[in-house]
């Protein structure tokens, strides 16, 4: 077989060692998904880092979907119709209310606000959609990986000096995981 | 037997899913390695139930669809994922193929690797990886799809048409002629709309009244049409096929059962009022009046604000002189309720208020006229009997300036082009030339004449000698400024850059006609809310699809026609009315309507009646049963947005078509197709089939 | 082997309130003592881990496990008791969703240790920190090692049933004891594995007597900021952030009855993937404002959003529960048999073990690999085979 | 290419000059949105004294006629009355564009009238001194320095304006000149640091 990658969840092929974020975007069926359709039909270009989930309305987005996405994605985007143009009249406002509260909670949980963004895109705004995707991909690229699993490794205390990076803390965590249980460890090893 | 009911597989664990990857010629294949996606799906999505993965040049071709049908029958597929174009393009196509093969169409998932992938990306490796993720999302999702049946509602054969202009009349006549009842509601005392005010129509110069009034009369006398003039819709309840509409009949103070329309009351009424509506402020009417002689219905109304009887309790001349005793000062507003299956909104436009462009001086300088004023002036039945004169009522102008784009194409007012003003202005130039010897200047930015015989009419007006100045008028002034302008004291000076010459010009004229743009009715947003439809920020009704569904609204059973949708001319309004009628008739003929089964339902056991969801539905589909303390969703009203599903704190509301588990699974597929679980065990019959 | 069914209770990362709630049974406790042979219950009797380790696998009939898993001792006991028990019950909020100890998941271990050993309230000039093992006079002293996150019991080992509450209401514990007793008598069947015992299937609002109307919230306020609380009106409608709408019923709505907002100790209702997500979605949906600025102002009234929405459930939440919570969400979903009643719920039994019933005789850790229940109308009810012959 | 002041072959240069002017204009000029309707030219009180109407200047900018634009009298005749900006249907910030063109022309020393920058400097120094414009002083100084022989010819108009109260003989000084000077000094400082674009509007 000629599969290019064995891991569809992997980030788009990194070029020049550049970090390629994985971003999930929730789109509504009537405006922002159609804007994405239009971006396609008009052959506008945006980075392949963004993957779309089509829902009937941005008001369908359950905060749990966003949280689930953050387990593997570096950022999440919420898009929908402009305030007065909602196909369901006013339901995008409910999405807005939830977005604001969810973003507060995510920030308290340690997720930077740039990783959870929203914008409006009418069915005619393919270009704006592409431009926003461009912008957000660059912002997230600048932030670096979210790496939710890795961040939990940073919760391990240890010999890791304060200020050590996530990567080092993670390595320490891995070493700990690989070590035998404490009962069998040599004293020197644990007191070192 | 539908394939979804096939016996479970021996291990009882797995759906049998087919994956079909489309090349779309080179539209997809040029950027996405289609074969790689096919192989990847077969190899890595086996544990998710994929038993066959194929690629094909054009999946939407009949041969492509047959491929799917054949696999459903021969391989016993229980789910299908097609990776091709946007679901908005071909979802129905592939669902149809599944239905033909006996598989419930809602067990088919179309995922887009064209609009959302190959067309927007250039890096082949990245686009292929993304396509794989998209396919994985579809496969994960479809495994949790449920067989659904369209929701069917019966259609009441009666139709409500709101607005009695040419669009509404056209729609009403089409439906009534087909033999079905229509309720036509008009706010004014007579139907006819703006067209009744016009003299000629461009570009053919037909007499507007001559072509309109026969239609008004037909509508008025039609056995299937119930006219509700001087009336407004106050409430709309129910849903497609089954609306209950409340119409308020404002008191006319004239008993229509007795009135013969003889006109004596109007003749004898001593109260004379400037008619700002029909005569656009150029003429008068009486306190009791019909807006114009050909009004349908013929019954007058009493304008209580300008009636001496209502003001002072005296007079009563009409009542005394009416030969049939039809005047009834004690009449009250009445409300009637009608049941209809469909609604057509044809509420039309209002003219942009030219006072807002202060530098044009309308309302300040008497000889600046609006387009509607000029329509009345040029009308032989109008206040000047068709004479083109200045505000003094006698002087013929020697020069007339016609200003285009007043309030249109302007970010200070309305961004859009009002579509009819260019042709209307050309018509004015023609009429001025026909009635007077005046020099006519057309001040324009661009001449937009794209309709049938439009440009020819433009040629004709040029040949008639009108002067075209390309430049948007900067200001209109009634004072001379430069010494050489002294001779023009008392006239109007039009300041404009002649953009073709590149010089500023100050052109003296006697009369200016402002070709004002069109705006939605001032209460358009309120009307939209009442009927549950959506308006753009401008206030025009939003079409279900601007190209492919131009007279349907986003709300099932509510259609729109004419200028309610945006500025358009008479033929377009008539065509809209007929198109909306055709859509309605098709539904009436069918007797019932199949709705997408994307609906929310409340699990009554788990609902605690907290009422969080109650106010979230803009369609009032959620009802609360106080006695049982539970909420319930009326599936006929539910439009499937899913807001209540996401809001229910108890997780008691679920949604078909877009359930939590479907969406979460799709997210899993998109993000972690292979991130967590290793590829499943090989399945013997799983195969990747080259095209 | 004793003729009576064998019962164990254990107390991991928890406050001990659950043990007290059980002791609160009062006279009913005597019934427990007569029905069960209590083989291990550190709070009330002397027992050594070695005694438990010496027991044959699956020799304890039912274990009530309190507390979350914060260190390697907790984890060891979780695995040990899982192996030794036929039915393992996550008892109380800590074991089932992390509870207050789980809020520490917002902090790194260094921050937690700093708070204990190195802040301004601590007199610790030498900066002494605990070490997991220390040799002194030829003897190795060991204390448990803290884990990076607090995990719920079911994030560590498969759990058969959950009894929610902080602590579970005594009356509800009585119900559970009665049900298990009846099951042992053969006069009742236990619900499918993964079920919640001792609670309802709806939310606190179901039991709350307050009058409820259509919700629109113009301002959130703390109870202390309100001069008089309407005694009959829904607290949320009075602007008090009451978690009742999202919290499983079973407590009898005691807090709202006393004009105190529900704080959510009974955890999420059936089928809810993330308690806090549900609740914040509900609250935000009924905020009575459409402009971002105005929405922000109203939401400012919720002083501590994470504390409001995740006071009890942080460790079981998708984000601060870490990867385990996410993976469990996957497993839970993957195991929901399409076509079974469970699949009709949008989020079937997420975050819990799969909904097939425990078969006492074959119950063991190896059986807890996610698996699909046979398609059928209902997941099979467990057959509780009385140990030591039929009663009477 | 800055400094050349020459008309470049349009096929190469046209987009560049439009971009250059847009970049040199403070804020969002919306210059690219001009629909050539001529509202600005029709509204302009100075249009008769300009060699090109503003609209035509914008067309020339688009056409890449860099040299001709920089040498045009149009921006120098602009009196910043803002009629054009208020009426423009496309909300093009016309006076701001005029300032930008003047700034480029001044920087490169390309301008229709070598006295124009000096006029501006005198104007600005009056502002520094009095906090507002001082017409008599400005006109007198300008004519004495550059056109002393024409000064007598201007006298009747000057006298007429003074007697009709359109112009004050003595300068009016605003209150708080010191504060204004501090603001101007800060603005100059920001400009030197190249930070003007970041100052919120």
Short mmCIF file of N, CA, C and O in Angstrom, two decimals, chain B residues 359-360 408-412 415 444-446 470-475 481 495-505, chain D residues 30 35-48 51-56 83 85-91:
data_model
loop_
_atom_site.label_atom_id
_atom_site.label_comp_id
_atom_site.label_asym_id
_atom_site.label_seq_id
_atom_site.Cartn_x
_atom_site.Cartn_y
_atom_site.Cartn_z
N UNK B 359 -27.33 66.87 1.86
CA UNK B 359 -26.76 67.75 0.83
C UNK B 359 -27.60 67.76 -0.45
O UNK B 359 -27.35 68.57 -1.33
N UNK B 360 -28.59 66.88 -0.53
CA UNK B 360 -29.45 66.90 -1.71
C UNK B 360 -30.69 67.78 -1.47
O UNK B 360 -31.45 68.04 -2.40
N UNK B 408 -28.40 54.49 -2.11
CA UNK B 408 -27.94 53.16 -2.49
C UNK B 408 -26.44 53.19 -2.78
O UNK B 408 -25.90 54.27 -3.06
N UNK B 409 -25.82 52.07 -2.78
CA UNK B 409 -24.39 51.94 -3.05
C UNK B 409 -23.60 52.93 -2.21
O UNK B 409 -22.66 53.55 -2.68
N UNK B 410 -24.00 53.08 -0.98
CA UNK B 410 -23.40 54.10 -0.14
C UNK B 410 -23.30 53.56 1.29
O UNK B 410 -24.32 53.26 1.91
N UNK B 411 -22.08 53.51 1.75
CA UNK B 411 -21.87 52.93 3.08
C UNK B 411 -22.47 53.80 4.19
O UNK B 411 -22.63 53.34 5.33
N UNK B 412 -22.80 55.03 3.87
CA UNK B 412 -23.45 55.87 4.87
C UNK B 412 -24.93 55.53 5.00
O UNK B 412 -25.57 55.91 5.97
N UNK B 415 -25.64 49.75 1.53
CA UNK B 415 -24.52 49.30 0.70
C UNK B 415 -24.95 48.78 -0.67
O UNK B 415 -24.20 48.84 -1.62
N UNK B 444 -25.05 59.80 -12.99
CA UNK B 444 -24.98 58.39 -12.65
C UNK B 444 -23.55 57.99 -12.30
O UNK B 444 -22.60 58.68 -12.66
N UNK B 445 -23.42 56.90 -11.58
CA UNK B 445 -22.08 56.33 -11.34
C UNK B 445 -21.80 55.30 -12.43
O UNK B 445 -20.80 55.33 -13.10
N UNK B 446 -22.73 54.36 -12.56
CA UNK B 446 -22.69 53.39 -13.66
C UNK B 446 -24.13 53.23 -14.11
O UNK B 446 -25.04 53.33 -13.29
N UNK B 470 -21.40 61.45 -16.14
CA UNK B 470 -20.95 60.37 -15.27
C UNK B 470 -20.29 60.98 -14.04
O UNK B 470 -19.19 61.53 -14.12
N UNK B 471 -20.97 60.92 -12.95
CA UNK B 471 -20.46 61.50 -11.72
C UNK B 471 -21.56 61.49 -10.69
O UNK B 471 -22.72 61.78 -11.01
N UNK B 472 -21.21 61.11 -9.47
CA UNK B 472 -22.23 61.07 -8.42
C UNK B 472 -22.39 62.48 -7.88
O UNK B 472 -21.40 63.13 -7.57
N UNK B 473 -23.62 62.93 -7.79
CA UNK B 473 -23.86 64.31 -7.38
C UNK B 473 -23.34 64.53 -5.96
O UNK B 473 -23.62 63.75 -5.06
N UNK B 474 -22.55 65.62 -5.82
CA UNK B 474 -21.97 65.91 -4.50
C UNK B 474 -22.97 66.68 -3.66
O UNK B 474 -23.15 66.39 -2.47
N UNK B 475 -23.63 67.67 -4.26
CA UNK B 475 -24.56 68.48 -3.49
C UNK B 475 -25.50 69.21 -4.43
O UNK B 475 -25.18 69.42 -5.61
N UNK B 481 -22.95 80.94 -6.40
CA UNK B 481 -21.74 81.21 -5.65
C UNK B 481 -20.78 82.08 -6.47
O UNK B 481 -20.17 83.01 -5.96
N UNK B 495 -23.90 70.30 -7.98
CA UNK B 495 -22.45 70.20 -7.96
C UNK B 495 -22.06 68.76 -8.22
O UNK B 495 -22.51 67.85 -7.52
N UNK B 496 -21.19 68.58 -9.21
CA UNK B 496 -20.82 67.21 -9.58
C UNK B 496 -19.46 67.24 -10.24
O UNK B 496 -19.08 68.24 -10.85
N UNK B 497 -18.73 66.18 -10.04
CA UNK B 497 -17.53 66.05 -10.85
C UNK B 497 -17.90 65.28 -12.09
O UNK B 497 -18.44 64.16 -11.99
N UNK B 498 -17.65 65.87 -13.23
CA UNK B 498 -17.81 65.12 -14.47
C UNK B 498 -16.58 64.23 -14.57
O UNK B 498 -15.49 64.67 -14.93
N UNK B 499 -16.75 62.98 -14.19
CA UNK B 499 -15.56 62.14 -14.02
C UNK B 499 -14.93 61.76 -15.34
O UNK B 499 -13.79 61.30 -15.36
N UNK B 500 -15.67 61.93 -16.41
CA UNK B 500 -15.06 61.60 -17.70
C UNK B 500 -14.19 62.75 -18.17
O UNK B 500 -13.14 62.55 -18.78
N UNK B 501 -14.59 63.98 -17.82
CA UNK B 501 -13.78 65.14 -18.18
C UNK B 501 -12.75 65.44 -17.09
O UNK B 501 -11.77 66.13 -17.34
N UNK B 502 -12.99 64.93 -15.88
CA UNK B 502 -12.06 65.20 -14.79
C UNK B 502 -12.18 66.61 -14.25
O UNK B 502 -11.21 67.16 -13.73
N UNK B 503 -13.33 67.24 -14.45
CA UNK B 503 -13.50 68.59 -13.92
C UNK B 503 -14.75 68.65 -13.06
O UNK B 503 -15.69 67.86 -13.22
N UNK B 504 -14.73 69.63 -12.16
CA UNK B 504 -15.89 69.86 -11.33
C UNK B 504 -16.87 70.72 -12.13
O UNK B 504 -16.45 71.67 -12.80
N UNK B 505 -18.15 70.37 -12.07
CA UNK B 505 -19.14 71.19 -12.78
C UNK B 505 -20.23 71.61 -11.83
O UNK B 505 -20.53 70.91 -10.86
N UNK D 30 -8.94 52.69 3.03
CA UNK D 30 -9.96 52.15 2.13
C UNK D 30 -9.78 52.67 0.69
O UNK D 30 -10.71 52.67 -0.11
N UNK D 35 -14.78 53.83 -5.95
CA UNK D 35 -15.53 53.41 -7.14
C UNK D 35 -15.55 54.50 -8.20
O UNK D 35 -16.34 54.44 -9.13
N UNK D 36 -14.72 55.51 -8.03
CA UNK D 36 -14.59 56.55 -9.07
C UNK D 36 -15.91 57.23 -9.35
O UNK D 36 -16.22 57.56 -10.50
N UNK D 37 -16.70 57.49 -8.29
CA UNK D 37 -18.00 58.11 -8.52
C UNK D 37 -17.88 59.63 -8.65
O UNK D 37 -18.76 60.27 -9.22
N UNK D 38 -16.81 60.21 -8.08
CA UNK D 38 -16.60 61.64 -8.22
C UNK D 38 -17.29 62.48 -7.16
O UNK D 38 -17.31 63.71 -7.27
N UNK D 39 -17.84 61.85 -6.15
CA UNK D 39 -18.46 62.63 -5.08
C UNK D 39 -17.45 63.58 -4.45
O UNK D 39 -17.77 64.73 -4.12
N UNK D 40 -16.21 63.11 -4.31
CA UNK D 40 -15.18 63.94 -3.70
C UNK D 40 -14.89 65.16 -4.59
O UNK D 40 -14.87 66.30 -4.11
N UNK D 41 -14.70 64.89 -5.86
CA UNK D 41 -14.38 65.98 -6.77
C UNK D 41 -15.52 66.98 -6.87
O UNK D 41 -15.30 68.18 -6.96
N UNK D 42 -16.74 66.48 -6.82
CA UNK D 42 -17.89 67.37 -6.89
C UNK D 42 -18.03 68.20 -5.63
O UNK D 42 -18.53 69.32 -5.66
N UNK D 43 -17.59 67.63 -4.50
CA UNK D 43 -17.77 68.30 -3.22
C UNK D 43 -16.64 69.26 -2.90
O UNK D 43 -16.76 70.09 -2.00
N UNK D 44 -15.53 69.17 -3.61
CA UNK D 44 -14.30 69.81 -3.18
C UNK D 44 -14.33 71.32 -3.46
O UNK D 44 -14.49 71.74 -4.61
N UNK D 45 -14.16 72.16 -2.43
CA UNK D 45 -14.15 73.61 -2.67
C UNK D 45 -12.90 74.07 -3.42
O UNK D 45 -12.89 75.17 -3.97
N UNK D 46 -11.88 73.25 -3.45
CA UNK D 46 -10.64 73.65 -4.11
C UNK D 46 -10.46 72.99 -5.47
O UNK D 46 -9.41 73.13 -6.09
N UNK D 47 -11.45 72.23 -5.88
CA UNK D 47 -11.26 71.42 -7.08
C UNK D 47 -10.82 72.26 -8.28
O UNK D 47 -9.98 71.84 -9.07
N UNK D 48 -11.37 73.47 -8.35
CA UNK D 48 -11.06 74.29 -9.51
C UNK D 48 -9.58 74.67 -9.55
O UNK D 48 -9.02 74.94 -10.61
N UNK D 51 -4.89 70.51 -10.24
CA UNK D 51 -4.66 70.07 -11.61
C UNK D 51 -5.41 68.77 -11.91
O UNK D 51 -5.74 68.46 -13.04
N UNK D 52 -5.68 67.99 -10.85
CA UNK D 52 -6.50 66.80 -11.01
C UNK D 52 -7.51 66.79 -9.88
O UNK D 52 -7.19 67.22 -8.77
N UNK D 53 -8.69 66.28 -10.17
CA UNK D 53 -9.63 66.12 -9.05
C UNK D 53 -9.11 64.99 -8.16
O UNK D 53 -8.32 64.15 -8.61
N UNK D 54 -9.57 64.97 -6.91
CA UNK D 54 -9.10 63.88 -6.02
C UNK D 54 -9.36 62.50 -6.64
O UNK D 54 -8.50 61.62 -6.60
N UNK D 55 -10.59 62.34 -7.19
CA UNK D 55 -10.92 61.06 -7.81
C UNK D 55 -9.91 60.66 -8.85
O UNK D 55 -9.43 59.52 -8.91
N UNK D 56 -9.50 61.67 -9.67
CA UNK D 56 -8.57 61.36 -10.74
C UNK D 56 -7.19 61.02 -10.16
O UNK D 56 -6.51 60.13 -10.65
N UNK D 83 -15.40 67.57 3.49
CA UNK D 83 -16.65 67.34 2.76
C UNK D 83 -16.62 65.99 2.05
O UNK D 83 -17.57 65.22 2.05
N UNK D 85 -14.78 63.35 2.63
CA UNK D 85 -14.77 62.16 3.48
C UNK D 85 -16.16 61.89 4.04
O UNK D 85 -16.57 60.73 4.18
N UNK D 86 -16.89 62.96 4.36
CA UNK D 86 -18.22 62.78 4.93
C UNK D 86 -19.17 62.20 3.89
O UNK D 86 -20.00 61.35 4.19
N UNK D 87 -19.01 62.64 2.64
CA UNK D 87 -19.97 62.22 1.61
C UNK D 87 -19.56 60.95 0.88
O UNK D 87 -20.38 60.33 0.21
N UNK D 88 -18.29 60.59 0.96
CA UNK D 88 -17.82 59.45 0.15
C UNK D 88 -18.67 58.22 0.42
O UNK D 88 -18.81 57.78 1.57
N UNK D 89 -19.28 57.61 -0.59
CA UNK D 89 -20.13 56.44 -0.35
C UNK D 89 -19.31 55.21 0.05
O UNK D 89 -19.88 54.25 0.53
N UNK D 90 -18.02 55.26 -0.19
CA UNK D 90 -17.19 54.10 0.13
C UNK D 90 -16.35 54.32 1.38
O UNK D 90 -15.47 53.52 1.69
N UNK D 91 -16.59 55.43 2.05
CA UNK D 91 -15.85 55.74 3.28
C UNK D 91 -14.34 55.70 3.07
O UNK D 91 -13.58 55.21 3.90
#
